[in-house]
């Protein structure tokens, strides 16, 4: 989780018009639309807020995106700080939110006994398990909480889909051998995968528009088009692989999306 410029997240925010950058929690009957995606993401934020234990006052959000959750938490009276290595997120948050922001990777974070709760919403996957537990223990106050909401790789998952996310079994085993205890764990997999379906349909529509828009050029200059397709073949293949990963059925076969609330052992 080194300092970075995440262009994918920037695309979602600046082009897609999405303030939140996570999967969201969908209802079973929700249609696949940008409006319903935004509602799902709003529902996701409220889900996390509702899970914050009583007595929590100070919070660090690790991987805070565009700061949507930080704003909501501040509005509810929490003392909140954000952390992200991303330069675009730093710009958005420091210009729009009056909150302390740490522009660095969580692996390099070294505050001690500062927070009642640390929230990692789809950011734990980018940090080694050892550092998640070690640095969280150091930064949390006595009896503090670590909230993780993210996807994990199931045992015997396909090679293609095992490249992102921690192995669920390994993660839970390391928790058992750590100074943390699992307080709550919920499986949210069925509630989040419509985001993949929406993404897949959106990409298909974009490709169809490009196909129609370039039809005349391809008819008039087939040799030039074939040369360009050959020239960008590697990038095109990588893009097609990413599109194939937007498959909710394959996701559910290979991954699990979990809400996990941990507390430091007294």
XYZ file of C-alpha atoms in Angstrom:
266
model
C 0.000 0.000 0.000
C 2.669 2.476 -1.085
C 1.948 6.065 -2.150
C 0.066 5.895 -5.403
C -2.128 7.452 -8.054
C -5.119 5.123 -8.359
C -6.530 6.024 -11.763
C -9.323 3.450 -11.510
C -10.723 5.123 -8.397
C -10.248 8.504 -10.036
C -12.248 7.290 -13.052
C -15.119 6.096 -10.849
C -15.214 9.441 -9.045
C -14.582 11.957 -11.838
C -16.170 10.142 -14.799
C -18.689 7.848 -13.136
C -19.839 10.519 -10.708
C -19.536 8.165 -7.732
C -18.618 9.695 -4.389
C -18.317 6.290 -2.734
C -15.855 3.779 -4.175
C -16.968 0.493 -2.604
C -19.324 -2.288 -3.730
C -22.387 -1.212 -1.786
C -25.156 -3.340 -0.306
C -27.952 -4.075 -2.786
C -31.511 -5.216 -2.158
C -32.643 -8.400 -3.978
C -35.082 -6.578 -6.273
C -32.806 -3.651 -7.183
C -32.446 -3.040 -10.904
C -29.000 -2.493 -12.368
C -28.748 1.290 -12.593
C -26.407 4.046 -11.433
C -29.140 5.342 -9.111
C -29.492 1.957 -7.408
C -25.707 1.622 -7.167
C -25.519 4.949 -5.341
C -28.321 3.830 -3.009
C -26.469 0.559 -2.372
C -23.309 2.479 -1.482
C -25.295 4.748 0.840
C -26.774 1.641 2.484
C -23.259 0.237 2.899
C -22.069 3.357 4.739
C -25.029 3.214 7.114
C -24.340 -0.473 7.705
C -20.800 0.315 8.869
C -21.960 3.215 11.012
C -24.587 1.061 12.705
C -21.894 -1.497 13.564
C -19.669 0.976 15.425
C -19.699 -0.178 19.071
C -21.040 1.994 21.855
C -18.419 4.150 23.557
C -16.343 4.737 20.416
C -15.376 8.389 20.000
C -12.143 8.484 17.969
C -11.888 6.726 14.586
C -9.206 6.267 11.934
C -10.474 5.307 8.482
C -7.744 3.515 6.534
C -8.179 3.866 2.785
C -10.748 6.642 3.079
C -11.534 7.161 -0.618
C -13.149 10.525 -1.277
C -14.041 10.990 2.390
C -17.775 10.252 2.222
C -17.757 8.095 5.355
C -15.530 10.584 7.191
C -18.067 13.361 6.536
C -20.927 11.235 7.845
C -19.014 10.216 10.955
C -18.001 13.802 11.722
C -21.639 14.804 11.311
C -22.550 12.218 13.938
C -20.052 13.683 16.402
C -17.143 11.286 16.029
C -13.541 12.507 16.036
C -12.323 11.099 12.716
C -9.018 11.004 10.848
C -8.333 9.602 7.393
C -5.390 7.735 5.903
C -4.522 6.930 2.300
C -1.386 6.795 0.157
C -3.304 8.011 -2.905
C -2.500 11.531 -4.153
C -5.966 12.097 -5.632
C -7.704 11.150 -2.404
C -5.378 13.470 -0.509
C -6.346 16.361 -2.784
C -10.096 15.726 -2.470
C -10.114 15.259 1.291
C -7.768 18.090 2.245
C -9.725 20.514 0.035
C -13.240 19.493 1.104
C -13.098 18.115 4.657
C -11.867 19.658 7.876
C -10.232 16.514 9.249
C -6.703 15.277 9.886
C -5.427 13.319 6.883
C -2.370 11.030 6.886
C -0.872 10.748 3.399
C 1.030 7.499 3.742
C 0.632 3.735 3.647
C -0.790 2.064 6.744
C 2.365 -0.050 6.902
C 4.257 3.175 7.681
C 1.748 4.452 10.249
C 3.151 4.508 13.779
C 0.794 6.328 16.153
C 0.229 4.690 19.543
C -2.904 4.479 21.720
C -4.779 7.059 19.644
C -8.082 5.570 18.467
C -11.109 3.718 19.796
C -11.785 2.181 16.371
C -10.033 1.653 13.039
C -12.179 1.129 9.949
C -10.861 -0.630 6.848
C -13.500 -0.625 4.130
C -12.086 -2.510 1.138
C -8.564 -1.452 2.069
C -7.403 -4.479 4.083
C -6.797 -6.388 0.840
C -3.907 -4.042 0.020
C -2.107 -4.467 3.362
C -0.258 -7.544 4.599
C -2.122 -9.409 7.333
C 0.798 -9.025 9.734
C 0.801 -5.248 9.318
C -2.984 -4.995 9.636
C -2.890 -6.660 13.038
C 0.436 -5.253 14.257
C -0.138 -1.596 13.368
C -3.792 -1.659 14.407
C -2.876 -3.022 17.826
C -0.329 -0.251 18.238
C -2.654 2.551 17.110
C -5.712 1.466 19.101
C -6.496 2.314 22.694
C -7.098 -0.404 25.278
C -10.105 -2.552 24.270
C -10.149 -0.794 20.880
C -11.902 -2.143 17.796
C -10.763 -3.017 14.281
C -13.573 -3.049 11.701
C -12.861 -4.773 8.383
C -15.282 -4.976 5.474
C -13.721 -6.570 2.408
C -13.592 -9.573 0.119
C -11.400 -12.599 0.744
C -10.249 -15.515 -1.385
C -11.769 -18.897 -0.663
C -9.732 -22.086 -0.450
C -9.030 -23.730 -3.826
C -10.122 -20.643 -5.769
C -9.129 -20.273 -9.409
C -5.697 -18.835 -10.076
C -7.143 -15.849 -11.931
C -9.393 -14.725 -9.081
C -6.961 -15.489 -6.264
C -4.614 -12.639 -7.199
C -6.501 -9.972 -5.237
C -7.613 -10.298 -1.643
C -6.276 -12.222 1.334
C -6.944 -15.926 1.726
C -9.940 -16.081 4.061
C -8.764 -19.179 5.921
C -5.271 -17.741 6.488
C -6.705 -14.427 7.630
C -8.986 -15.992 10.228
C -6.225 -18.312 11.461
C -3.886 -15.365 11.997
C -6.581 -13.583 13.983
C -6.881 -16.637 16.254
C -3.160 -16.373 16.974
C -3.224 -12.605 17.478
C -4.181 -10.205 20.265
C -7.615 -9.708 18.699
C -10.919 -11.477 19.247
C -13.722 -11.707 16.677
C -16.781 -9.897 18.059
C -18.985 -10.038 14.954
C -18.679 -11.617 11.525
C -21.269 -11.382 8.746
C -21.245 -12.753 5.194
C -22.322 -9.982 2.790
C -21.416 -11.752 -0.455
C -24.937 -12.037 -1.859
C -25.612 -8.362 -1.112
C -22.617 -6.878 -2.943
C -22.261 -8.837 -6.187
C -24.822 -6.836 -8.170
C -22.112 -4.197 -8.434
C -20.174 -6.640 -10.612
C -23.246 -7.267 -12.768
C -23.754 -3.515 -13.149
C -20.094 -3.013 -14.049
C -20.199 -5.770 -16.637
C -23.308 -4.378 -18.313
C -21.825 -0.868 -18.337
C -18.618 -2.056 -20.000
C -20.619 -3.984 -22.611
C -22.566 -0.829 -23.491
C -19.333 1.182 -23.777
C -17.827 -1.400 -26.149
C -21.016 -1.458 -28.215
C -20.947 2.335 -28.503
C -17.300 2.225 -29.610
C -18.103 -0.480 -32.147
C -20.911 1.576 -33.655
C -18.937 4.821 -33.484
C -15.911 3.404 -35.323
C -17.856 1.365 -37.888
C -17.329 3.826 -40.756
C -13.596 4.158 -40.021
C -13.167 0.378 -39.959
C -15.014 0.027 -43.284
C -12.935 2.709 -44.994
C -9.521 1.868 -43.495
C -9.485 -1.842 -42.597
C -5.719 -2.252 -42.911
C -4.974 0.653 -40.569
C -7.528 -0.648 -38.056
C -6.070 -4.151 -38.181
C -2.594 -2.730 -37.574
C -3.851 -0.718 -34.578
C -5.643 -3.771 -33.160
C -2.404 -5.755 -33.488
C -0.361 -2.927 -31.945
C -2.597 -2.736 -28.867
C -3.297 -6.471 -28.683
C -1.625 -6.936 -25.276
C -3.506 -4.060 -23.670
C -6.755 -5.228 -25.256
C -6.271 -8.755 -23.891
C -5.612 -7.401 -20.402
C -8.756 -5.292 -20.612
C -10.800 -8.307 -21.709
C -9.459 -10.292 -18.745
C -10.602 -7.527 -16.401
C -14.049 -7.567 -17.993
C -14.266 -11.318 -17.526
C -13.506 -10.825 -13.826
C -16.748 -8.807 -13.565
C -18.698 -12.013 -13.160
C -20.802 -12.311 -10.022
C -21.174 -16.086 -10.352
C -17.419 -16.616 -10.563
C -16.891 -14.165 -7.726
C -19.183 -16.172 -5.441
C -17.433 -19.401 -6.381
C -14.025 -18.026 -5.525
C -14.460 -15.241 -2.984
C -16.401 -14.236 0.081
C -17.238 -10.691 1.158
C -17.130 -10.294 4.940
C -17.824 -7.801 7.659
C -15.508 -8.581 10.573
C -15.389 -6.654 13.857
C -12.387 -7.371 16.072
C -11.482 -6.166 19.536
C -8.121 -6.122 21.282
C -7.976 -8.716 24.026
C -8.146 -7.157 27.497
